[in-house]
Coordinates of C-alpha atoms and ligand atoms in Angstrom, one line a residue:
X551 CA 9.1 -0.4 -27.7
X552 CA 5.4 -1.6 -27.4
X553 CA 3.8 -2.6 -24.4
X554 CA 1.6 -5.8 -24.0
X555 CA -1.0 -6.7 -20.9
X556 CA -0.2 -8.9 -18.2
X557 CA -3.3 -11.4 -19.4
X558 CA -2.5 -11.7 -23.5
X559 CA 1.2 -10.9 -24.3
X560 CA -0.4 -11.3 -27.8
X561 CA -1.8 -7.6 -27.4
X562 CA 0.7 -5.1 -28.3
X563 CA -0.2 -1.5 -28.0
X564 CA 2.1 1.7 -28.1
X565 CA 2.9 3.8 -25.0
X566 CA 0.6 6.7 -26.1
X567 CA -2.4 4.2 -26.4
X568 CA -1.3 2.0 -23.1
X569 CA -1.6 5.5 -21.6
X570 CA -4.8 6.4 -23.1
X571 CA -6.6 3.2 -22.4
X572 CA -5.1 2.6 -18.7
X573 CA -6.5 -0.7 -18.3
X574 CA -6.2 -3.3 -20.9
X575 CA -9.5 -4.5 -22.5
X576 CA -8.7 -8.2 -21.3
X577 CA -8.8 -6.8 -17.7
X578 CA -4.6 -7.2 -17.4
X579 CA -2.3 -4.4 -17.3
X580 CA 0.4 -3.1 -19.6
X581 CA 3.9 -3.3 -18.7
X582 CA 6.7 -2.6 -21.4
X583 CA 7.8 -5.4 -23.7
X584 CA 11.2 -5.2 -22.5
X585 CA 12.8 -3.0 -19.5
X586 CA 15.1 -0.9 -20.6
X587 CA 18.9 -0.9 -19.3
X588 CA 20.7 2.6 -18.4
X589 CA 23.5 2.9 -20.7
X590 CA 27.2 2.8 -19.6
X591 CA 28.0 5.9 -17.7
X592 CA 24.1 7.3 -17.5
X593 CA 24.6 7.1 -13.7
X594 CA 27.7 9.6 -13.7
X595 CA 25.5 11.7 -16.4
X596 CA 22.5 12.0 -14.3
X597 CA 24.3 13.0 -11.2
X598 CA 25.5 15.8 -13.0
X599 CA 21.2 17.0 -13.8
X600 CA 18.4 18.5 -11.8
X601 CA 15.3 16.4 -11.4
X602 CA 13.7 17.4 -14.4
X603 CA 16.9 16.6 -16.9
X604 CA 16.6 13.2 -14.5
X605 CA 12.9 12.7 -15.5
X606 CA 13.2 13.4 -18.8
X607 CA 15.9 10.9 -19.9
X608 CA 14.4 8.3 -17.4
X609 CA 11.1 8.5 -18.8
X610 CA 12.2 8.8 -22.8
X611 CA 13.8 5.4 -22.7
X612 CA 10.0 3.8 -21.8
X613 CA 8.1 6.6 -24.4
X614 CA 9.8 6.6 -28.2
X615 CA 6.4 7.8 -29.4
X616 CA 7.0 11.1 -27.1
X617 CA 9.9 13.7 -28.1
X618 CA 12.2 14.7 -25.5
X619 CA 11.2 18.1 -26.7
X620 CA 7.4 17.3 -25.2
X621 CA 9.1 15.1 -22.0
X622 CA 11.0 18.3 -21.3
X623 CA 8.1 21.4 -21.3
X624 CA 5.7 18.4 -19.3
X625 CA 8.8 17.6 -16.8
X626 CA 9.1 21.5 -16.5
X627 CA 5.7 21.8 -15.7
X628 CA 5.3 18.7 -13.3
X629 CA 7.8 19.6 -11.4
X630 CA 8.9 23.1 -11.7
X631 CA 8.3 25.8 -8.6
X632 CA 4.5 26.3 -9.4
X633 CA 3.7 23.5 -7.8
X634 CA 6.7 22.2 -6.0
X635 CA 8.5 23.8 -2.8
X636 CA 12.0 22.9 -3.7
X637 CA 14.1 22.5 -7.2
X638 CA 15.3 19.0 -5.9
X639 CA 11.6 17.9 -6.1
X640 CA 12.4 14.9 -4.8
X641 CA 15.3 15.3 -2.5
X642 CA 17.0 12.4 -0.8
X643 CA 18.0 13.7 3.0
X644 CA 20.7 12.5 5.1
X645 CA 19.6 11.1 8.4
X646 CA 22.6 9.4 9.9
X647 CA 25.9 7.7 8.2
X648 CA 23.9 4.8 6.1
X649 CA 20.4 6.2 6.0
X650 CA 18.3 8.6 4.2
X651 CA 14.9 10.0 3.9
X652 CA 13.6 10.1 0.3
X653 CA 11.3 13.0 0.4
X654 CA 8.3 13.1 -2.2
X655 CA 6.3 15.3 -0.8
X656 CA 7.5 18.9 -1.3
X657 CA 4.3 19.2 -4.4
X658 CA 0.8 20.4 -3.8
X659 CA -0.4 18.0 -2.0
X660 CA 2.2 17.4 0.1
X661 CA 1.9 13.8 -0.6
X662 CA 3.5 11.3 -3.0
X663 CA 0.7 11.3 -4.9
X664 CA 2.1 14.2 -6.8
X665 CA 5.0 12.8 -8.2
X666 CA 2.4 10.7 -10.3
X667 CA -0.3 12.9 -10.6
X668 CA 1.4 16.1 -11.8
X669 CA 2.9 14.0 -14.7
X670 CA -0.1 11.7 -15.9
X671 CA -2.2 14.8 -16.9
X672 CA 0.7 16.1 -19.4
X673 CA 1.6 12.4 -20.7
X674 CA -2.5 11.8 -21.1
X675 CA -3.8 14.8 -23.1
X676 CA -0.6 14.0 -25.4
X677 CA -1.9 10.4 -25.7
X678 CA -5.0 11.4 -26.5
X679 CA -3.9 13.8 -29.3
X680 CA -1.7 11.1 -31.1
X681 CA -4.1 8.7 -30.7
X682 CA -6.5 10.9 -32.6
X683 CA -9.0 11.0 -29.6
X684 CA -11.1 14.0 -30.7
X685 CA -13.6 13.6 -27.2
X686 CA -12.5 15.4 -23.9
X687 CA -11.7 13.1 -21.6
X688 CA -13.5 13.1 -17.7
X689 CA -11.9 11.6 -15.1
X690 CA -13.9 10.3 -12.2
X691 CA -12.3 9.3 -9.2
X692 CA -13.4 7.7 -5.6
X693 CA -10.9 8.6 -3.2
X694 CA -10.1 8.0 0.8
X695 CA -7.9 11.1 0.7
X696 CA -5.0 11.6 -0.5
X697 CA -5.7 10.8 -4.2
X698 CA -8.6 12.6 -4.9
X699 CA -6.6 15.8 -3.7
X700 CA -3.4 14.4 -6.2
X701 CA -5.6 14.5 -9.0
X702 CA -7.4 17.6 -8.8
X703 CA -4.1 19.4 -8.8
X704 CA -2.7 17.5 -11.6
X705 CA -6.1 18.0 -13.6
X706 CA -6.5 21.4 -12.7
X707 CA -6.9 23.5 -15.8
X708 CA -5.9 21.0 -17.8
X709 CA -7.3 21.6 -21.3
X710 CA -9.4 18.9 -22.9
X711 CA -10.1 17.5 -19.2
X712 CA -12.7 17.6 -16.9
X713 CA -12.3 16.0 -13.1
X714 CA -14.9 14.8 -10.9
X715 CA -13.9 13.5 -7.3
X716 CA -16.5 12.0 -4.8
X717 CA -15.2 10.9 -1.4
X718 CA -16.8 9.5 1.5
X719 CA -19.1 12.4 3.6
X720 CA -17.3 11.1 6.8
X721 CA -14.1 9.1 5.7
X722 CA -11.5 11.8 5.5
X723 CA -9.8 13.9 7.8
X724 CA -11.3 17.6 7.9
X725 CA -7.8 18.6 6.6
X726 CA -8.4 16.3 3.4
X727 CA -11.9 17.3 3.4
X728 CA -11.1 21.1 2.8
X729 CA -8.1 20.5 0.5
X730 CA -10.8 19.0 -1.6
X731 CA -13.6 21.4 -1.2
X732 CA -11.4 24.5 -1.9
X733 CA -10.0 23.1 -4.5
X734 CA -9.6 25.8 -8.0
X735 CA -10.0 25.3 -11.3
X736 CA -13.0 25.4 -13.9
X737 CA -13.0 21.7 -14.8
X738 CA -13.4 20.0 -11.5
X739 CA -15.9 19.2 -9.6
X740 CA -15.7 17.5 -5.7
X741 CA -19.4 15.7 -4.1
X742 CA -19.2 14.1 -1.0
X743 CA -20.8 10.5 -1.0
X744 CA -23.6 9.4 1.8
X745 CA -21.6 6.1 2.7
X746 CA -18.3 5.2 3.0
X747 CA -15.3 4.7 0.8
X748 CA -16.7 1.1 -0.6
X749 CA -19.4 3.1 -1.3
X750 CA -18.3 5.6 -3.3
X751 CA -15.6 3.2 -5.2
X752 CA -18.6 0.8 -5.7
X753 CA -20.5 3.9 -7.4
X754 CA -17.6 5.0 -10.0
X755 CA -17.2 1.6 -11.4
X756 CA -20.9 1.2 -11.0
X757 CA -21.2 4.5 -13.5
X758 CA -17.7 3.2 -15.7
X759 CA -19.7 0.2 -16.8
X760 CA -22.9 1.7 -18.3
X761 CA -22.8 1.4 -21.7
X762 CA -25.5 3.5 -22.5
X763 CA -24.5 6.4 -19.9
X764 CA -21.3 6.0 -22.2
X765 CA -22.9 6.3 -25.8
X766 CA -24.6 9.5 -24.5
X767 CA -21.6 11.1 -22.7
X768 CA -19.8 10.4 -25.7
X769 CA -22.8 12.1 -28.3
X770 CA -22.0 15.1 -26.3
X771 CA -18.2 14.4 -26.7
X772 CA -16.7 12.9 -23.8
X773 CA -15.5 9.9 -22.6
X774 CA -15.0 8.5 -18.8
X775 CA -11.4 7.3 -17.5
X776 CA -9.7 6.9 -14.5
X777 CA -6.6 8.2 -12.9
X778 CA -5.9 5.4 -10.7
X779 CA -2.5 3.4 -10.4
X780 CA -2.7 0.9 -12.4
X781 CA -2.0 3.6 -15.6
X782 CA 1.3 3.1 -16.9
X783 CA 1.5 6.7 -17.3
X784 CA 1.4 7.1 -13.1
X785 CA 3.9 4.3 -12.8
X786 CA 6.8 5.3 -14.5
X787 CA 7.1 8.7 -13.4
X788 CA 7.5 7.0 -10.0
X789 CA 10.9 4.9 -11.4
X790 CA 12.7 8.1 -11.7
X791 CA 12.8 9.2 -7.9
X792 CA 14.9 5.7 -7.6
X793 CA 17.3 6.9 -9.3
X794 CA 17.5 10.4 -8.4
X795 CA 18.0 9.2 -5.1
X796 CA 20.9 6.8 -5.6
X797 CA 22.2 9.9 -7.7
X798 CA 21.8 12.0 -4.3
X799 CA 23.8 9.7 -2.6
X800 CA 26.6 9.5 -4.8
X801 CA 26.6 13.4 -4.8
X802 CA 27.1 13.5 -0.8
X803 CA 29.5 10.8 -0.7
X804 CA 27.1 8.2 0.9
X805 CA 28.4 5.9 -2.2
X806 CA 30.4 5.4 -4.6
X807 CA 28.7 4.9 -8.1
X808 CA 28.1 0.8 -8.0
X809 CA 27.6 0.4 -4.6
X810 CA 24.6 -1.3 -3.4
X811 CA 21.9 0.5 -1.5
X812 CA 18.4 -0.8 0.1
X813 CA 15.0 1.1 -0.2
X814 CA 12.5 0.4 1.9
X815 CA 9.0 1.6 1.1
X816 CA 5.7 1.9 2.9
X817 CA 3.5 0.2 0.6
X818 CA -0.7 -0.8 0.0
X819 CA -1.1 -0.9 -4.0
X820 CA 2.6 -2.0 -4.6
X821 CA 2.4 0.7 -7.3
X822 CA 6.0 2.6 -5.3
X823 CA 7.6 -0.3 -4.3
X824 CA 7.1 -1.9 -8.0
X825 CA 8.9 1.2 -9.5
X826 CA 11.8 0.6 -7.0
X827 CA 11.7 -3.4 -8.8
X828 CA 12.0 -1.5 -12.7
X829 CA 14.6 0.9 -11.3
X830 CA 16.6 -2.1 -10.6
X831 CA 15.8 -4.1 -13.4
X832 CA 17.5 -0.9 -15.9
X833 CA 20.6 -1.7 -13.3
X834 CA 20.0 0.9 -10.7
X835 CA 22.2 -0.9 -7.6
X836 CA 19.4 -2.0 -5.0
X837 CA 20.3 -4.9 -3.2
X838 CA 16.8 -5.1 -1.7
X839 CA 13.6 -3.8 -1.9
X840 CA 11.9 -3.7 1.3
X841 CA 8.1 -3.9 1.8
X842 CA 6.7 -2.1 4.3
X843 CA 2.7 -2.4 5.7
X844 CA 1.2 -2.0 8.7
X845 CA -1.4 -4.3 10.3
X846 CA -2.8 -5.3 7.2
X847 CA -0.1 -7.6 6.9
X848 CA -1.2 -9.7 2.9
X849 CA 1.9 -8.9 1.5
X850 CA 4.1 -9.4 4.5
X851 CA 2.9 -13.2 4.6
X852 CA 2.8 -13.1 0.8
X853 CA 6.7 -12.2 0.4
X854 CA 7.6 -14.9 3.5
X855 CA 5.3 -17.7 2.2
X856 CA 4.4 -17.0 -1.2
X857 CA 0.4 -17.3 -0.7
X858 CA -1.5 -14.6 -1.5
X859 CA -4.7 -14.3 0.8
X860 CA -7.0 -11.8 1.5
X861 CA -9.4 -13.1 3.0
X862 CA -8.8 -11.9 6.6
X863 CA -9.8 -8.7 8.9
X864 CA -9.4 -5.5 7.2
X865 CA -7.8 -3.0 10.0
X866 CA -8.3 1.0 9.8
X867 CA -4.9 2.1 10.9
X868 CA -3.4 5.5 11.4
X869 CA -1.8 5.0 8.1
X870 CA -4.8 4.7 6.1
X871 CA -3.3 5.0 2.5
X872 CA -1.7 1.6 3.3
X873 CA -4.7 0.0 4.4
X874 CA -5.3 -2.2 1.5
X875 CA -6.2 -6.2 1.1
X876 CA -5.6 -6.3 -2.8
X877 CA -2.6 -5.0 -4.0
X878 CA -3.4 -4.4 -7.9
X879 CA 0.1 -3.3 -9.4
X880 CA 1.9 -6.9 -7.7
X881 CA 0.0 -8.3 -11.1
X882 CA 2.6 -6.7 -13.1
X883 CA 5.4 -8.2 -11.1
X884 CA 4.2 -11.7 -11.1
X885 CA 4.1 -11.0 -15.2
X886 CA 8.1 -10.0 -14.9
X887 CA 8.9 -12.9 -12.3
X888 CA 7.0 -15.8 -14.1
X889 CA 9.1 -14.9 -17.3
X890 CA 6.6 -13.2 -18.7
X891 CA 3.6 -15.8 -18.5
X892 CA 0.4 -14.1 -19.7
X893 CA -1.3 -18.2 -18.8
X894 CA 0.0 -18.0 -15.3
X895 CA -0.8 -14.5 -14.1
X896 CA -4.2 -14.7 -15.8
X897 CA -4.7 -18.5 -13.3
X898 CA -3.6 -16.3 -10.3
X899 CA -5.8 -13.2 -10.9
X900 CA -8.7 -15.3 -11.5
X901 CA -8.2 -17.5 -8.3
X902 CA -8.3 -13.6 -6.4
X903 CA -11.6 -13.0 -8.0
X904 CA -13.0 -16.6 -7.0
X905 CA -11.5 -17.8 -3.7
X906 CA -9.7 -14.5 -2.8
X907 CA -6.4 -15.8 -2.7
X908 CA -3.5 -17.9 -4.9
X909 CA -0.3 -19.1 -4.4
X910 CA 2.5 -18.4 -6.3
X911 CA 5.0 -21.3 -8.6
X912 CA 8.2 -22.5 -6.9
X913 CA 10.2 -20.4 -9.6
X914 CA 8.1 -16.7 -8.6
X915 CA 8.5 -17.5 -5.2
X916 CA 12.3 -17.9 -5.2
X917 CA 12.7 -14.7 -6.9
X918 CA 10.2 -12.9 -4.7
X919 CA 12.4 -14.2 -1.5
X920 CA 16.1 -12.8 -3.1
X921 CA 14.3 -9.4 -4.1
X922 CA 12.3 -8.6 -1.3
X923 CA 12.0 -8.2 2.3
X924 CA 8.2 -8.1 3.9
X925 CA 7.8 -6.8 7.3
X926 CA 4.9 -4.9 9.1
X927 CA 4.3 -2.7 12.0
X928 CA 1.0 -1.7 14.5
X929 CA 0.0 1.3 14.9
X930 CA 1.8 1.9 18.7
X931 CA 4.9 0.7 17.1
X932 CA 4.8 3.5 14.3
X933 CA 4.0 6.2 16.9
X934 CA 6.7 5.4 19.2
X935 CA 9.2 5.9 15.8
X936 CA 7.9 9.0 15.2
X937 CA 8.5 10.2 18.3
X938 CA 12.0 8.5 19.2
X939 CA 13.0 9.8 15.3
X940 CA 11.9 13.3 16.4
X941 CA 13.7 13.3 19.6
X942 CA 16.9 11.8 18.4
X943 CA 17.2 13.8 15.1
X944 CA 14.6 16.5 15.4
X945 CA 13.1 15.3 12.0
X946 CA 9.2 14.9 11.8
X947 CA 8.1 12.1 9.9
X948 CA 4.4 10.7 8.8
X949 CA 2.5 7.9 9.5
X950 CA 3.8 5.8 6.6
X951 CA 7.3 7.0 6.7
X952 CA 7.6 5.7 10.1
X953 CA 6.0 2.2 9.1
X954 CA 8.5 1.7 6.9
X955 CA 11.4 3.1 8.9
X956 CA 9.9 1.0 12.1
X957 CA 10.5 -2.0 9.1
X958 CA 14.0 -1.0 8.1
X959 CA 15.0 -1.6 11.4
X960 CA 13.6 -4.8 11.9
X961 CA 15.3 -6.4 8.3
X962 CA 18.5 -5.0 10.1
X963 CA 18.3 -6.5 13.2
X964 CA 16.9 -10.2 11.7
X965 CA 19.5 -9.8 8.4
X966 CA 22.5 -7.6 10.2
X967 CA 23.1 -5.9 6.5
X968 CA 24.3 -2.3 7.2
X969 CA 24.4 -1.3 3.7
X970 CA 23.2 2.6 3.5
X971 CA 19.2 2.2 3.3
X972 CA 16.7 5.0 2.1
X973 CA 13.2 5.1 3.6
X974 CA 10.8 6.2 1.1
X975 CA 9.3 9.2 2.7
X976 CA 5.3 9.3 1.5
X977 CA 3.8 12.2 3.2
X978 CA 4.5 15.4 5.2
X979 CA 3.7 14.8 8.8
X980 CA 1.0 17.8 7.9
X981 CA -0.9 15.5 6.4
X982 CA -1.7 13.8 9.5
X983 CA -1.2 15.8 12.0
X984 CA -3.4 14.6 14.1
X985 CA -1.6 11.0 14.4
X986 CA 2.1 12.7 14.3
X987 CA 0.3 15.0 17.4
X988 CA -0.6 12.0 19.3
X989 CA 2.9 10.2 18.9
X990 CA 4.0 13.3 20.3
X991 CA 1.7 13.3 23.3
X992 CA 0.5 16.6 22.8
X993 CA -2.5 17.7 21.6
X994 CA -3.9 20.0 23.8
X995 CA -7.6 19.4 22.3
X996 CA -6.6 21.2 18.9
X997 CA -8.7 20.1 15.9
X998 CA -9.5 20.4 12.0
X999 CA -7.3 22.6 10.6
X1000 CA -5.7 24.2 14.4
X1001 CA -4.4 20.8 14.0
X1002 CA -1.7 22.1 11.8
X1003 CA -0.8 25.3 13.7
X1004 CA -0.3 22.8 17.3
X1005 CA 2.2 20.8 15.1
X1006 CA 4.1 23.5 14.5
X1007 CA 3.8 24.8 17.7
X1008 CA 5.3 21.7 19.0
X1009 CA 7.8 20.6 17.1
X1010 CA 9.0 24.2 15.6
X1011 CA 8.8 22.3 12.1
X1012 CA 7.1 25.1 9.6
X1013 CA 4.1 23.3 7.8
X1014 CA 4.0 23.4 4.1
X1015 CA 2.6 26.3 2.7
X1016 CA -0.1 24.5 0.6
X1017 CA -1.5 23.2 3.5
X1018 CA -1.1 26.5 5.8
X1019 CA -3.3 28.3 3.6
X1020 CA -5.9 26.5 4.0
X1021 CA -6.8 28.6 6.8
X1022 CA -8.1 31.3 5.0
X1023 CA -9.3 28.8 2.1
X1024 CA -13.2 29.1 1.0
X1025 CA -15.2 26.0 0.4
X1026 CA -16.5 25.7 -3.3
X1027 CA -18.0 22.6 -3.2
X1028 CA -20.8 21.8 -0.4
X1029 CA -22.6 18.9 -2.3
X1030 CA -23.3 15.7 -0.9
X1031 CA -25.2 13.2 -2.6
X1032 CA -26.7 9.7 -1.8
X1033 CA -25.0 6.9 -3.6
X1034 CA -27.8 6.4 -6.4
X1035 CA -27.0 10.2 -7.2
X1036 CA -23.5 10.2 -8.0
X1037 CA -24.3 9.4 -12.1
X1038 CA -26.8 12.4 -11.8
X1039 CA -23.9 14.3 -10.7
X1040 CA -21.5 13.5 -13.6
X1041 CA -24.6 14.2 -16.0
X1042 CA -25.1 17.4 -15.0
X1043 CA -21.4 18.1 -14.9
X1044 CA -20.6 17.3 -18.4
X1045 CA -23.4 19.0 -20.3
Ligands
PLP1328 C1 -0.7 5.9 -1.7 C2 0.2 6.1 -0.5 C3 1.1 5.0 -0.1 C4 1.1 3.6 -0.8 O1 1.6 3.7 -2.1 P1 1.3 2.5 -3.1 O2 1.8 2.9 -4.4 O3 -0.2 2.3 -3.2 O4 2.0 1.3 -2.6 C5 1.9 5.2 0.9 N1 1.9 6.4 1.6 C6 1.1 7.4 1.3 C7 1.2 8.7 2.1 C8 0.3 7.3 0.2 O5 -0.5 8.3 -0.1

């Protein structure tokens, strides 16, 4: 199987060099020539494997140029007890009689993040060495929280890599901040940025595009890349929770093997949610996919009218990792829905760039409308789930989770489908405790990092370990620089 970008079909590279380049040169991404189907009986196989047996079969029908020998020590790895809580890794829990809570946040981060992020590391370096990259590669990332943390972890140690992570000197929570700061390992490096997130994300690509920063890095034997989601090696590990989940279900007798299932998913890059669309293009039995945003509603209106704008207000929500205008990974659906139209997508990308918005052929937008369901929710709605969901059930859900569970019940009340429905669950509530505190009315002027022992306090819910420690974490990494320093940072790094 090759893979070929979503602006020149006529560009065929293999999955070891898609993963090593991560975008293609024409600016498109790769997607796989074909999408594989799961073989007669794999469902009644896989229900029968851990998550790691799941991964690995999964992800070797995308990767011929990796063994299963090589998928199997990298699954072990990714997702074995060093880094996650439970052997499930990704287990689906049973809230009620037709829905449950996909949980992928039991790694190090305690975000989704990691599902991705402990996997891309493994598939990259092994790239790289089949490609016959002899540089170490550097990965520079501008985060708003959660990923910058994802990546660390995943890059941690890793041999032949270096990471560098700036964030924004006052755009994360002082929980994000110190997961960052404290971070271990003797290839990273975190520097906070004097600006804000734009700022910082302006400054990476700024430093990605000079050439001759590049010829030098690279006389000292390194090259720049970035471990962001439009990689094909942080997409696909993301189709194999789909159908560990359905797998899950048959297993507690939620379905029988066949039956049709929703998932509904809190979304901002589309990179989930777009997993969820392969998973049921190899035959996994989702009826729909359900898209999930809060106030910053472009894919909501895109799914219902099949216009793409972004040019409206930007809203900073209490779900900030869903607070995003352009949606990069819905390229690679419009690829799959035009029939695989390099022309088309390439005329809708380049309207984005120009007038910041395109609308979408009679033919995408009829099969956008039978796949998916758009719906958003404000901020007071999501707190209000959180708290009714902890009071009825005594579970404690996130931000995200609860925008998207907020949505699952509006497509039931507007469509009155009662098939059994699984919310994607993004994000321990740990993560942001400070919003979960306030759904719960009670946060008796806790702050930073107390934050985390008032939530448990309160609900009785134990916090993940990960993030308990950071109590007695020490900070590493102090720096802050102003924007026009952040290349002088990566130059000194990588001497
Ligand atoms: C990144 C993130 C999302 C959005 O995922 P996409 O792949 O960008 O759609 C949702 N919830 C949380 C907690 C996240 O960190």
């Amino acid at each position: 199987m090759y893979y070929k970008s979503t602006r020149d079909a006529s560009i065929k590279k293999s999955a070891a060099e898609a993963i090593a380049c991560g975008l293609s040169a024409d600016g498109g991404l790769f997607v796989p020539e074909y999408i594989p189907c799961l073989p007669d009986g794999a469902l009644d196989k896989l229900c029968k494997m851990g998550y790691v047996e799941r991964a690995v079969y999964v992800m070797s029908l995308y990767l011929e140029d990796y063994s299963a020998a090589e998928l199997t020590a990298f699954a072990s790895a990714a997702y074995g007890p060093r880094g996650f809580d439970t052997p499930a890794a990704a287990p689906a829990k049973k809230l009620d009689a037709n829905t449950h809570f996909l949980e992928l946040w039991h790694g190090p981060t305690c975000a989704f993040k990691d599902m991705a992020l402990q996997m891309l590391p493994h598939l990259l370096t092994a790239a790289l060495k089949k490609t016959g990259e002899k540089r170490a590669v550097c990965i520079l990332v501008a985060t708003s929280g959660d990923t910058g943390k994802a990546a660390l972890e995943g890059f941690c140690d890793v041999p032949g890599t270096r990471i560098i992570v700036f964030y924004p000197e006052n755009g994360v929570s002082d929980i994000q901040k110190l997961q960052m700061t404290s971070q271990k390992g003797d290839n990273v490096l975190v520097s906070a940025v004097k600006g804000n997130f734009d700022d910082a994300q302006t400054g990476v690509k700024k430093i990605f595009s000079d050439k001759e920063f590049a010829a030098r890095l690279s006389e000292r034997g390194f090259f720049l890349s970035s471990a962001n989601s439009i990689n094909w090696g942080r997409l696909l590990p993301q189709i194999v929770y789909y159908i560990s989940a359905y797998c899950d279900m048959i297993n507690d007798g939620t379905v029988v093997s066949g039956a049709p299932v929703n998932f509904c998913v809190p979304t901002g890059n589309f990179g989930d949610i777009l997993a969820g669309y392969y998973a049921k293009k190899m035959g996994l039995p989702i009826k729909t996919l359900i898209c999930a945003s809060n106030r910053n509603d472009v894919l909501t209106d895109f799914i219902r009218t099949g216009e793409y704008n972004r040019n409206r207000p930007f809203h900073t929500t209490i779900s900030p990792s869903m607070d995003i205008l352009i949606s990069s990974n819905l390229e690679r659906l419009l690829f799959d829905l035009s029939g695989g139209s390099d022309a088309e997508v390439a005329e809708y990308m380049t309207k984005l760039a120009a007038e910041g918005r395109y609308n979408v052929s009679k033919r995408i937008f009829d099969a956008v409308q039978s796949e998916f369901y758009g719906g958003c929710c404000s901020d007071e709605e999501t707190k209000a789930v959180i708290r009714e969901t902890f009071e009825k059930f005594g579970y404690l859900i996130d931000t995200h989770t609860a925008v998207a569970y907020k949505v699952l019940a509006s497509y039931r009340a507007e469509t009155g489908d009662a098939a059994p429905s699984v919310v994607v669950s993004t994000a321990s509530p740990y993560k942001f405790c400070d919003s979960v505190l306030d759904a719960l009315g009670d946060k008796s002027g806790a702050a930073g990092i107390g934050l985390i022992e008032q939530l448990e306090k309160v609900s009785g819910v134990p916090a993940p370990k990960p993030l308990k420690a950071l109590k007695d974490a020490s900070v590493r990494f102090n720096r802050s620089v102003p924007k026009d320093g952040m290349r002088g940072v990566v130059d000194d790094f990588l001497k």
